[in-house]
Amino acid sequence: SGDGLITFMSGSVAARLEDEAFWAGLTRLGELGITGDGLVTFMSNSVAARLEGKAFWVGLRRLGDFGIVGPRLVTFMSGSVAARLSDEAFWVGLRRLRELGIVGEGLVTFMSESVAVRLEDEAFWAGLTRLRELGITGDKLATFMNGSVATRLENDDFMDGLSSLCSELSPLATVE
């Protein structure tokens, strides 16, 4: 009602109100615990457009293997994540992140639009390796990462600046 309805109604949702598959999709989301305010947050143009697709539902279930369920799923989902659910490179990236200790709530914190689109970019992974060399791993990495960091991981000047900060702040130690 009110504000929630205004937020929920995007162009893509409005175009689907007469579609039975849309309503069936909302029922299935309810079965996953995505209702009320969570549904409002979860829904985006790209999600609404995918409610009919088998790959979307398979992807939601696969996210459970990474600890992304219920409220975490609501927070995790964004337009770029929804668009990547059928892309095997996205899943390879999630497995690589799991190997770095980034799962569940940490994965939710770590993931952003700019991270999701970089999961198949080797320069991104090279940047994560450099961060690991600076002692930024696991939960610390999840907290450290944001869109602006993700877009700069391949920038040598940025990475050199981080290395210098580490040396200045705590020589021979890691950033806590």
Short mmCIF file of N, CA and C in Angstrom, two decimals:
data_model
loop_
_atom_site.label_atom_id
_atom_site.label_comp_id
_atom_site.label_asym_id
_atom_site.label_seq_id
_atom_site.Cartn_x
_atom_site.Cartn_y
_atom_site.Cartn_z
N SER A 1 0.84 -1.18 0.00
CA SER A 1 0.00 0.00 0.00
C SER A 1 0.88 1.24 0.00
N GLY A 2 0.34 2.36 -0.40
CA GLY A 2 1.03 3.64 -0.36
C GLY A 2 2.41 3.64 -0.97
N ASP A 3 3.40 3.98 -0.13
CA ASP A 3 4.78 4.11 -0.60
C ASP A 3 5.31 2.81 -1.20
N GLY A 4 4.98 1.68 -0.58
CA GLY A 4 5.43 0.40 -1.10
C GLY A 4 4.91 0.14 -2.50
N LEU A 5 3.65 0.47 -2.73
CA LEU A 5 3.06 0.27 -4.05
C LEU A 5 3.74 1.17 -5.08
N ILE A 6 4.02 2.39 -4.68
CA ILE A 6 4.68 3.32 -5.60
C ILE A 6 6.06 2.79 -5.98
N THR A 7 6.80 2.30 -5.00
CA THR A 7 8.13 1.75 -5.27
C THR A 7 8.04 0.48 -6.11
N PHE A 8 7.08 -0.36 -5.80
CA PHE A 8 6.92 -1.65 -6.47
C PHE A 8 6.57 -1.49 -7.95
N MET A 9 5.77 -0.50 -8.26
CA MET A 9 5.26 -0.34 -9.62
C MET A 9 6.27 0.34 -10.53
N SER A 10 7.09 -0.44 -11.15
CA SER A 10 7.98 0.09 -12.17
C SER A 10 7.31 -0.18 -13.51
N GLY A 11 7.85 0.36 -14.56
CA GLY A 11 7.24 0.16 -15.88
C GLY A 11 7.07 -1.31 -16.21
N SER A 12 8.06 -2.11 -15.84
CA SER A 12 8.02 -3.53 -16.14
C SER A 12 6.94 -4.26 -15.34
N VAL A 13 6.76 -3.87 -14.07
CA VAL A 13 5.72 -4.50 -13.25
C VAL A 13 4.35 -4.12 -13.80
N ALA A 14 4.15 -2.85 -14.09
CA ALA A 14 2.86 -2.39 -14.60
C ALA A 14 2.47 -3.14 -15.87
N ALA A 15 3.42 -3.42 -16.71
CA ALA A 15 3.15 -4.12 -17.96
C ALA A 15 2.78 -5.58 -17.74
N ARG A 16 3.02 -6.10 -16.55
CA ARG A 16 2.78 -7.53 -16.29
C ARG A 16 1.58 -7.81 -15.39
N LEU A 17 0.88 -6.80 -14.95
CA LEU A 17 -0.22 -7.01 -14.01
C LEU A 17 -1.33 -7.90 -14.56
N GLU A 18 -1.46 -7.97 -15.86
CA GLU A 18 -2.50 -8.81 -16.46
C GLU A 18 -1.98 -10.19 -16.84
N ASP A 19 -0.75 -10.47 -16.53
CA ASP A 19 -0.09 -11.71 -16.92
C ASP A 19 -0.16 -12.72 -15.77
N GLU A 20 -0.78 -13.87 -16.02
CA GLU A 20 -0.92 -14.89 -14.98
C GLU A 20 0.45 -15.40 -14.50
N ALA A 21 1.42 -15.46 -15.40
CA ALA A 21 2.75 -15.92 -15.02
C ALA A 21 3.38 -14.98 -14.00
N PHE A 22 3.10 -13.69 -14.10
CA PHE A 22 3.60 -12.72 -13.13
C PHE A 22 3.05 -13.04 -11.75
N TRP A 23 1.75 -13.29 -11.67
CA TRP A 23 1.11 -13.58 -10.39
C TRP A 23 1.59 -14.92 -9.82
N ALA A 24 1.79 -15.88 -10.71
CA ALA A 24 2.34 -17.17 -10.27
C ALA A 24 3.76 -16.97 -9.72
N GLY A 25 4.53 -16.10 -10.37
CA GLY A 25 5.88 -15.79 -9.90
C GLY A 25 5.86 -15.15 -8.52
N LEU A 26 4.92 -14.25 -8.29
CA LEU A 26 4.81 -13.63 -6.96
C LEU A 26 4.48 -14.67 -5.90
N THR A 27 3.64 -15.63 -6.26
CA THR A 27 3.31 -16.71 -5.32
C THR A 27 4.56 -17.52 -5.00
N ARG A 28 5.35 -17.85 -6.02
CA ARG A 28 6.58 -18.62 -5.80
C ARG A 28 7.57 -17.83 -4.94
N LEU A 29 7.65 -16.52 -5.17
CA LEU A 29 8.54 -15.70 -4.34
C LEU A 29 8.07 -15.73 -2.89
N GLY A 30 6.76 -15.71 -2.69
CA GLY A 30 6.20 -15.81 -1.34
C GLY A 30 6.61 -17.10 -0.67
N GLU A 31 6.66 -18.19 -1.44
CA GLU A 31 7.08 -19.48 -0.89
C GLU A 31 8.55 -19.46 -0.46
N LEU A 32 9.32 -18.55 -1.05
CA LEU A 32 10.74 -18.39 -0.68
C LEU A 32 10.91 -17.37 0.44
N GLY A 33 9.78 -16.88 0.95
CA GLY A 33 9.82 -15.91 2.05
C GLY A 33 9.98 -14.47 1.60
N ILE A 34 9.77 -14.23 0.32
CA ILE A 34 9.92 -12.88 -0.21
C ILE A 34 8.52 -12.28 -0.37
N THR A 35 8.12 -11.51 0.62
CA THR A 35 6.79 -10.90 0.64
C THR A 35 6.90 -9.47 1.19
N GLY A 36 5.80 -8.76 1.15
CA GLY A 36 5.72 -7.43 1.77
C GLY A 36 6.83 -6.50 1.34
N ASP A 37 7.43 -5.84 2.33
CA ASP A 37 8.51 -4.89 2.04
C ASP A 37 9.69 -5.57 1.35
N GLY A 38 9.95 -6.83 1.69
CA GLY A 38 11.02 -7.56 1.03
C GLY A 38 10.75 -7.72 -0.46
N LEU A 39 9.51 -7.97 -0.81
CA LEU A 39 9.14 -8.10 -2.22
C LEU A 39 9.32 -6.77 -2.94
N VAL A 40 8.94 -5.69 -2.28
CA VAL A 40 9.11 -4.36 -2.88
C VAL A 40 10.59 -4.12 -3.17
N THR A 41 11.46 -4.43 -2.21
CA THR A 41 12.90 -4.25 -2.39
C THR A 41 13.44 -5.19 -3.47
N PHE A 42 12.97 -6.41 -3.48
CA PHE A 42 13.46 -7.44 -4.39
C PHE A 42 13.13 -7.14 -5.85
N MET A 43 11.96 -6.62 -6.07
CA MET A 43 11.45 -6.45 -7.43
C MET A 43 12.14 -5.29 -8.13
N SER A 44 12.55 -5.52 -9.32
CA SER A 44 13.09 -4.48 -10.19
C SER A 44 12.64 -4.82 -11.60
N ASN A 45 12.88 -3.91 -12.52
CA ASN A 45 12.50 -4.18 -13.91
C ASN A 45 13.06 -5.51 -14.37
N SER A 46 14.33 -5.75 -14.05
CA SER A 46 14.95 -6.95 -14.55
C SER A 46 14.42 -8.20 -13.86
N VAL A 47 14.02 -8.10 -12.58
CA VAL A 47 13.41 -9.25 -11.90
C VAL A 47 12.03 -9.52 -12.47
N ALA A 48 11.21 -8.48 -12.59
CA ALA A 48 9.85 -8.66 -13.11
C ALA A 48 9.87 -9.30 -14.49
N ALA A 49 10.83 -8.93 -15.30
CA ALA A 49 10.93 -9.47 -16.65
C ALA A 49 11.36 -10.93 -16.66
N ARG A 50 11.92 -11.42 -15.57
CA ARG A 50 12.45 -12.78 -15.53
C ARG A 50 11.58 -13.77 -14.77
N LEU A 51 10.50 -13.32 -14.18
CA LEU A 51 9.66 -14.20 -13.36
C LEU A 51 9.14 -15.41 -14.13
N GLU A 52 9.03 -15.29 -15.44
CA GLU A 52 8.53 -16.40 -16.25
C GLU A 52 9.62 -17.38 -16.65
N GLY A 53 10.87 -17.00 -16.49
CA GLY A 53 11.97 -17.82 -16.99
C GLY A 53 12.43 -18.90 -16.03
N LYS A 54 12.61 -20.10 -16.55
CA LYS A 54 13.09 -21.22 -15.74
C LYS A 54 14.47 -20.92 -15.15
N ALA A 55 15.34 -20.30 -15.94
CA ALA A 55 16.70 -20.00 -15.49
C ALA A 55 16.69 -19.10 -14.25
N PHE A 56 15.75 -18.19 -14.16
CA PHE A 56 15.64 -17.31 -13.00
C PHE A 56 15.38 -18.12 -11.74
N TRP A 57 14.44 -19.05 -11.81
CA TRP A 57 14.07 -19.85 -10.64
C TRP A 57 15.17 -20.83 -10.26
N VAL A 58 15.81 -21.40 -11.27
CA VAL A 58 16.95 -22.29 -11.00
C VAL A 58 18.06 -21.48 -10.33
N GLY A 59 18.28 -20.27 -10.83
CA GLY A 59 19.31 -19.40 -10.25
C GLY A 59 19.02 -19.05 -8.80
N LEU A 60 17.77 -18.75 -8.48
CA LEU A 60 17.42 -18.44 -7.09
C LEU A 60 17.73 -19.62 -6.18
N ARG A 61 17.42 -20.81 -6.65
CA ARG A 61 17.70 -22.01 -5.84
C ARG A 61 19.22 -22.22 -5.70
N ARG A 62 19.96 -22.00 -6.78
CA ARG A 62 21.41 -22.16 -6.74
C ARG A 62 22.06 -21.18 -5.76
N LEU A 63 21.48 -19.99 -5.64
CA LEU A 63 22.03 -19.01 -4.70
C LEU A 63 21.99 -19.54 -3.27
N GLY A 64 21.04 -20.42 -2.98
CA GLY A 64 20.97 -21.04 -1.66
C GLY A 64 22.24 -21.80 -1.32
N ASP A 65 22.92 -22.36 -2.33
CA ASP A 65 24.18 -23.07 -2.10
C ASP A 65 25.29 -22.13 -1.61
N PHE A 66 25.07 -20.84 -1.80
CA PHE A 66 26.05 -19.84 -1.38
C PHE A 66 25.58 -19.09 -0.13
N GLY A 67 24.52 -19.62 0.50
CA GLY A 67 24.00 -19.00 1.71
C GLY A 67 23.13 -17.78 1.45
N ILE A 68 22.66 -17.66 0.22
CA ILE A 68 21.84 -16.51 -0.15
C ILE A 68 20.38 -16.97 -0.20
N VAL A 69 19.67 -16.79 0.91
CA VAL A 69 18.26 -17.17 1.02
C VAL A 69 17.51 -16.10 1.81
N GLY A 70 16.18 -16.13 1.70
CA GLY A 70 15.32 -15.24 2.48
C GLY A 70 15.74 -13.79 2.39
N PRO A 71 15.89 -13.12 3.55
CA PRO A 71 16.25 -11.71 3.54
C PRO A 71 17.58 -11.42 2.83
N ARG A 72 18.52 -12.35 2.91
CA ARG A 72 19.79 -12.16 2.18
C ARG A 72 19.54 -12.09 0.68
N LEU A 73 18.63 -12.92 0.20
CA LEU A 73 18.31 -12.94 -1.23
C LEU A 73 17.74 -11.59 -1.65
N VAL A 74 16.88 -11.03 -0.81
CA VAL A 74 16.28 -9.73 -1.12
C VAL A 74 17.38 -8.68 -1.26
N THR A 75 18.31 -8.64 -0.31
CA THR A 75 19.38 -7.66 -0.33
C THR A 75 20.35 -7.92 -1.49
N PHE A 76 20.63 -9.16 -1.77
CA PHE A 76 21.61 -9.56 -2.78
C PHE A 76 21.14 -9.22 -4.20
N MET A 77 19.86 -9.38 -4.43
CA MET A 77 19.34 -9.25 -5.78
C MET A 77 19.36 -7.80 -6.24
N SER A 78 19.87 -7.61 -7.41
CA SER A 78 19.84 -6.30 -8.07
C SER A 78 19.64 -6.57 -9.55
N GLY A 79 19.44 -5.53 -10.29
CA GLY A 79 19.23 -5.70 -11.72
C GLY A 79 20.34 -6.49 -12.38
N SER A 80 21.60 -6.17 -12.04
CA SER A 80 22.69 -6.87 -12.71
C SER A 80 22.81 -8.31 -12.23
N VAL A 81 22.47 -8.60 -10.97
CA VAL A 81 22.49 -9.98 -10.50
C VAL A 81 21.40 -10.78 -11.19
N ALA A 82 20.19 -10.24 -11.24
CA ALA A 82 19.08 -10.95 -11.89
C ALA A 82 19.42 -11.27 -13.34
N ALA A 83 20.06 -10.35 -14.00
CA ALA A 83 20.43 -10.55 -15.40
C ALA A 83 21.51 -11.61 -15.57
N ARG A 84 22.28 -11.88 -14.53
CA ARG A 84 23.39 -12.82 -14.63
C ARG A 84 23.04 -14.23 -14.17
N LEU A 85 21.86 -14.46 -13.62
CA LEU A 85 21.53 -15.77 -13.05
C LEU A 85 21.64 -16.91 -14.05
N SER A 86 21.46 -16.63 -15.33
CA SER A 86 21.55 -17.70 -16.32
C SER A 86 22.94 -17.75 -16.98
N ASP A 87 23.87 -16.95 -16.50
CA ASP A 87 25.21 -16.86 -17.06
C ASP A 87 26.17 -17.72 -16.23
N GLU A 88 26.70 -18.76 -16.82
CA GLU A 88 27.57 -19.68 -16.08
C GLU A 88 28.82 -18.97 -15.55
N ALA A 89 29.28 -17.94 -16.24
CA ALA A 89 30.45 -17.19 -15.75
C ALA A 89 30.16 -16.54 -14.40
N PHE A 90 28.93 -16.13 -14.16
CA PHE A 90 28.52 -15.57 -12.87
C PHE A 90 28.70 -16.61 -11.77
N TRP A 91 28.28 -17.85 -12.04
CA TRP A 91 28.37 -18.92 -11.05
C TRP A 91 29.82 -19.32 -10.80
N VAL A 92 30.63 -19.31 -11.85
CA VAL A 92 32.06 -19.57 -11.68
C VAL A 92 32.66 -18.51 -10.76
N GLY A 93 32.26 -17.26 -10.98
CA GLY A 93 32.74 -16.17 -10.12
C GLY A 93 32.32 -16.36 -8.67
N LEU A 94 31.07 -16.77 -8.44
CA LEU A 94 30.62 -17.01 -7.07
C LEU A 94 31.41 -18.13 -6.41
N ARG A 95 31.72 -19.17 -7.19
CA ARG A 95 32.53 -20.27 -6.62
C ARG A 95 33.94 -19.77 -6.27
N ARG A 96 34.50 -18.93 -7.11
CA ARG A 96 35.82 -18.37 -6.83
C ARG A 96 35.78 -17.51 -5.57
N LEU A 97 34.70 -16.75 -5.40
CA LEU A 97 34.55 -15.93 -4.19
C LEU A 97 34.42 -16.82 -2.96
N ARG A 98 33.70 -17.94 -3.10
CA ARG A 98 33.57 -18.87 -1.98
C ARG A 98 34.95 -19.39 -1.57
N GLU A 99 35.81 -19.66 -2.55
CA GLU A 99 37.17 -20.12 -2.24
C GLU A 99 37.96 -19.07 -1.47
N LEU A 100 37.56 -17.80 -1.61
CA LEU A 100 38.21 -16.71 -0.88
C LEU A 100 37.54 -16.46 0.47
N GLY A 101 36.57 -17.32 0.81
CA GLY A 101 35.88 -17.19 2.09
C GLY A 101 34.73 -16.22 2.08
N ILE A 102 34.26 -15.86 0.89
CA ILE A 102 33.17 -14.90 0.79
C ILE A 102 31.90 -15.64 0.43
N VAL A 103 31.05 -15.89 1.43
CA VAL A 103 29.77 -16.58 1.26
C VAL A 103 28.74 -15.94 2.19
N GLY A 104 27.50 -16.35 2.04
CA GLY A 104 26.43 -15.90 2.93
C GLY A 104 26.36 -14.40 3.06
N GLU A 105 26.30 -13.93 4.30
CA GLU A 105 26.18 -12.49 4.56
C GLU A 105 27.35 -11.72 3.99
N GLY A 106 28.55 -12.31 4.03
CA GLY A 106 29.71 -11.65 3.45
C GLY A 106 29.57 -11.45 1.95
N LEU A 107 28.99 -12.43 1.27
CA LEU A 107 28.76 -12.31 -0.16
C LEU A 107 27.73 -11.22 -0.44
N VAL A 108 26.70 -11.15 0.39
CA VAL A 108 25.69 -10.10 0.22
C VAL A 108 26.35 -8.73 0.36
N THR A 109 27.19 -8.57 1.38
CA THR A 109 27.89 -7.31 1.60
C THR A 109 28.84 -7.00 0.45
N PHE A 110 29.52 -8.01 -0.04
CA PHE A 110 30.53 -7.86 -1.09
C PHE A 110 29.92 -7.46 -2.43
N MET A 111 28.79 -8.05 -2.75
CA MET A 111 28.22 -7.91 -4.09
C MET A 111 27.59 -6.54 -4.27
N SER A 112 27.88 -5.95 -5.39
CA SER A 112 27.24 -4.71 -5.82
C SER A 112 27.13 -4.78 -7.33
N GLU A 113 26.41 -3.82 -7.89
CA GLU A 113 26.27 -3.80 -9.35
C GLU A 113 27.64 -3.87 -10.01
N SER A 114 28.61 -3.08 -9.52
CA SER A 114 29.91 -3.07 -10.17
C SER A 114 30.70 -4.32 -9.94
N VAL A 115 30.44 -5.05 -8.87
CA VAL A 115 31.10 -6.34 -8.66
C VAL A 115 30.49 -7.39 -9.57
N ALA A 116 29.17 -7.46 -9.62
CA ALA A 116 28.49 -8.49 -10.41
C ALA A 116 28.93 -8.49 -11.87
N VAL A 117 29.13 -7.32 -12.44
CA VAL A 117 29.52 -7.25 -13.84
C VAL A 117 31.00 -7.54 -14.06
N ARG A 118 31.79 -7.63 -13.00
CA ARG A 118 33.22 -7.86 -13.13
C ARG A 118 33.65 -9.29 -12.80
N LEU A 119 32.73 -10.14 -12.47
CA LEU A 119 33.09 -11.49 -12.02
C LEU A 119 33.83 -12.31 -13.07
N GLU A 120 33.70 -11.97 -14.33
CA GLU A 120 34.42 -12.73 -15.35
C GLU A 120 35.63 -11.96 -15.89
N ASP A 121 35.97 -10.87 -15.24
CA ASP A 121 37.09 -10.03 -15.65
C ASP A 121 38.34 -10.44 -14.87
N GLU A 122 39.34 -10.97 -15.57
CA GLU A 122 40.55 -11.43 -14.89
C GLU A 122 41.30 -10.30 -14.19
N ALA A 123 41.16 -9.07 -14.69
CA ALA A 123 41.79 -7.94 -14.00
C ALA A 123 41.17 -7.74 -12.62
N PHE A 124 39.88 -8.00 -12.49
CA PHE A 124 39.20 -7.92 -11.19
C PHE A 124 39.80 -8.94 -10.23
N TRP A 125 39.99 -10.18 -10.71
CA TRP A 125 40.55 -11.24 -9.86
C TRP A 125 42.00 -10.95 -9.51
N ALA A 126 42.74 -10.37 -10.44
CA ALA A 126 44.12 -9.98 -10.14
C ALA A 126 44.13 -8.92 -9.04
N GLY A 127 43.16 -8.00 -9.10
CA GLY A 127 43.04 -6.99 -8.05
C GLY A 127 42.72 -7.61 -6.70
N LEU A 128 41.85 -8.63 -6.69
CA LEU A 128 41.54 -9.32 -5.43
C LEU A 128 42.77 -10.02 -4.88
N THR A 129 43.60 -10.56 -5.77
CA THR A 129 44.84 -11.20 -5.33
C THR A 129 45.76 -10.17 -4.68
N ARG A 130 45.85 -9.00 -5.28
CA ARG A 130 46.68 -7.94 -4.69
C ARG A 130 46.13 -7.52 -3.33
N LEU A 131 44.79 -7.45 -3.22
CA LEU A 131 44.20 -7.10 -1.92
C LEU A 131 44.54 -8.17 -0.88
N ARG A 132 44.51 -9.43 -1.30
CA ARG A 132 44.86 -10.53 -0.39
C ARG A 132 46.31 -10.37 0.07
N GLU A 133 47.20 -9.96 -0.83
CA GLU A 133 48.60 -9.74 -0.47
C GLU A 133 48.74 -8.61 0.55
N LEU A 134 47.76 -7.71 0.58
CA LEU A 134 47.76 -6.62 1.56
C LEU A 134 47.05 -7.03 2.85
N GLY A 135 46.61 -8.29 2.90
CA GLY A 135 45.96 -8.80 4.10
C GLY A 135 44.46 -8.54 4.15
N ILE A 136 43.89 -8.14 3.03
CA ILE A 136 42.45 -7.86 2.99
C ILE A 136 41.77 -9.09 2.40
N THR A 137 41.20 -9.93 3.27
CA THR A 137 40.59 -11.19 2.85
C THR A 137 39.28 -11.43 3.59
N GLY A 138 38.55 -12.45 3.14
CA GLY A 138 37.34 -12.91 3.82
C GLY A 138 36.37 -11.81 4.16
N ASP A 139 35.92 -11.77 5.42
CA ASP A 139 34.95 -10.77 5.85
C ASP A 139 35.48 -9.35 5.70
N LYS A 140 36.80 -9.17 5.93
CA LYS A 140 37.39 -7.84 5.76
C LYS A 140 37.27 -7.39 4.30
N LEU A 141 37.49 -8.32 3.39
CA LEU A 141 37.37 -8.00 1.97
C LEU A 141 35.93 -7.65 1.63
N ALA A 142 34.99 -8.42 2.17
CA ALA A 142 33.57 -8.15 1.90
C ALA A 142 33.19 -6.76 2.37
N THR A 143 33.68 -6.36 3.54
CA THR A 143 33.39 -5.03 4.07
C THR A 143 34.10 -3.94 3.26
N PHE A 144 35.31 -4.22 2.84
CA PHE A 144 36.13 -3.26 2.11
C PHE A 144 35.56 -2.97 0.72
N MET A 145 35.00 -3.98 0.10
CA MET A 145 34.57 -3.86 -1.29
C MET A 145 33.32 -3.01 -1.39
N ASN A 146 33.33 -2.13 -2.36
CA ASN A 146 32.13 -1.39 -2.75
C ASN A 146 32.28 -1.04 -4.21
N GLY A 147 31.28 -0.43 -4.77
CA GLY A 147 31.31 -0.15 -6.20
C GLY A 147 32.53 0.63 -6.63
N SER A 148 32.93 1.64 -5.85
CA SER A 148 34.05 2.45 -6.26
C SER A 148 35.36 1.69 -6.15
N VAL A 149 35.49 0.79 -5.18
CA VAL A 149 36.69 -0.05 -5.10
C VAL A 149 36.70 -1.03 -6.26
N ALA A 150 35.57 -1.68 -6.51
CA ALA A 150 35.49 -2.69 -7.57
C ALA A 150 35.89 -2.12 -8.92
N THR A 151 35.51 -0.88 -9.19
CA THR A 151 35.83 -0.29 -10.49
C THR A 151 37.29 0.13 -10.60
N ARG A 152 38.01 0.14 -9.48
CA ARG A 152 39.40 0.60 -9.49
C ARG A 152 40.43 -0.53 -9.31
N LEU A 153 39.99 -1.74 -9.14
CA LEU A 153 40.93 -2.83 -8.87
C LEU A 153 41.94 -3.04 -9.99
N GLU A 154 41.61 -2.67 -11.20
CA GLU A 154 42.56 -2.85 -12.30
C GLU A 154 43.43 -1.61 -12.51
N ASN A 155 43.22 -0.58 -11.69
CA ASN A 155 43.98 0.66 -11.80
C ASN A 155 45.25 0.55 -10.96
N ASP A 156 46.40 0.53 -11.63
CA ASP A 156 47.68 0.36 -10.92
C ASP A 156 47.94 1.48 -9.92
N ASP A 157 47.58 2.71 -10.27
CA ASP A 157 47.81 3.82 -9.34
C ASP A 157 46.99 3.64 -8.07
N PHE A 158 45.75 3.19 -8.21
CA PHE A 158 44.90 2.94 -7.04
C PHE A 158 45.51 1.85 -6.16
N MET A 159 45.91 0.75 -6.79
CA MET A 159 46.47 -0.36 -6.02
C MET A 159 47.80 0.04 -5.37
N ASP A 160 48.62 0.82 -6.08
CA ASP A 160 49.87 1.30 -5.49
C ASP A 160 49.58 2.22 -4.30
N GLY A 161 48.53 3.04 -4.43
CA GLY A 161 48.13 3.91 -3.33
C GLY A 161 47.70 3.11 -2.11
N LEU A 162 46.95 2.03 -2.33
CA LEU A 162 46.55 1.16 -1.22
C LEU A 162 47.77 0.55 -0.54
N SER A 163 48.69 0.09 -1.36
CA SER A 163 49.91 -0.51 -0.81
C SER A 163 50.68 0.51 0.03
N SER A 164 50.78 1.73 -0.47
CA SER A 164 51.46 2.79 0.29
C SER A 164 50.74 3.08 1.60
N LEU A 165 49.41 3.12 1.55
CA LEU A 165 48.63 3.34 2.78
C LEU A 165 48.90 2.24 3.79
N CYS A 166 48.94 1.01 3.31
CA CYS A 166 49.23 -0.11 4.22
C CYS A 166 50.59 0.07 4.88
N SER A 167 51.58 0.46 4.09
CA SER A 167 52.93 0.67 4.63
C SER A 167 52.95 1.82 5.63
N GLU A 168 52.25 2.89 5.32
CA GLU A 168 52.24 4.07 6.19
C GLU A 168 51.46 3.81 7.47
N LEU A 169 50.33 3.12 7.35
CA LEU A 169 49.46 2.91 8.51
C LEU A 169 50.01 1.87 9.46
N SER A 170 50.61 0.83 8.91
CA SER A 170 51.07 -0.27 9.76
C SER A 170 52.08 -1.10 8.99
N PRO A 171 53.34 -0.67 8.97
CA PRO A 171 54.35 -1.43 8.21
C PRO A 171 54.39 -2.90 8.61
N LEU A 172 54.53 -3.74 7.62
CA LEU A 172 54.63 -5.19 7.79
C LEU A 172 53.42 -5.79 8.51
N ALA A 173 52.31 -5.09 8.48
CA ALA A 173 51.07 -5.61 9.07
C ALA A 173 49.97 -5.47 8.05
N THR A 174 48.84 -6.02 8.37
CA THR A 174 47.71 -5.94 7.45
C THR A 174 46.72 -4.90 7.92
N VAL A 175 45.94 -4.41 6.99
CA VAL A 175 44.89 -3.45 7.31
C VAL A 175 43.78 -4.18 8.03
N GLU A 176 43.41 -3.73 9.19
CA GLU A 176 42.33 -4.35 9.98
C GLU A 176 41.09 -3.52 9.88
#
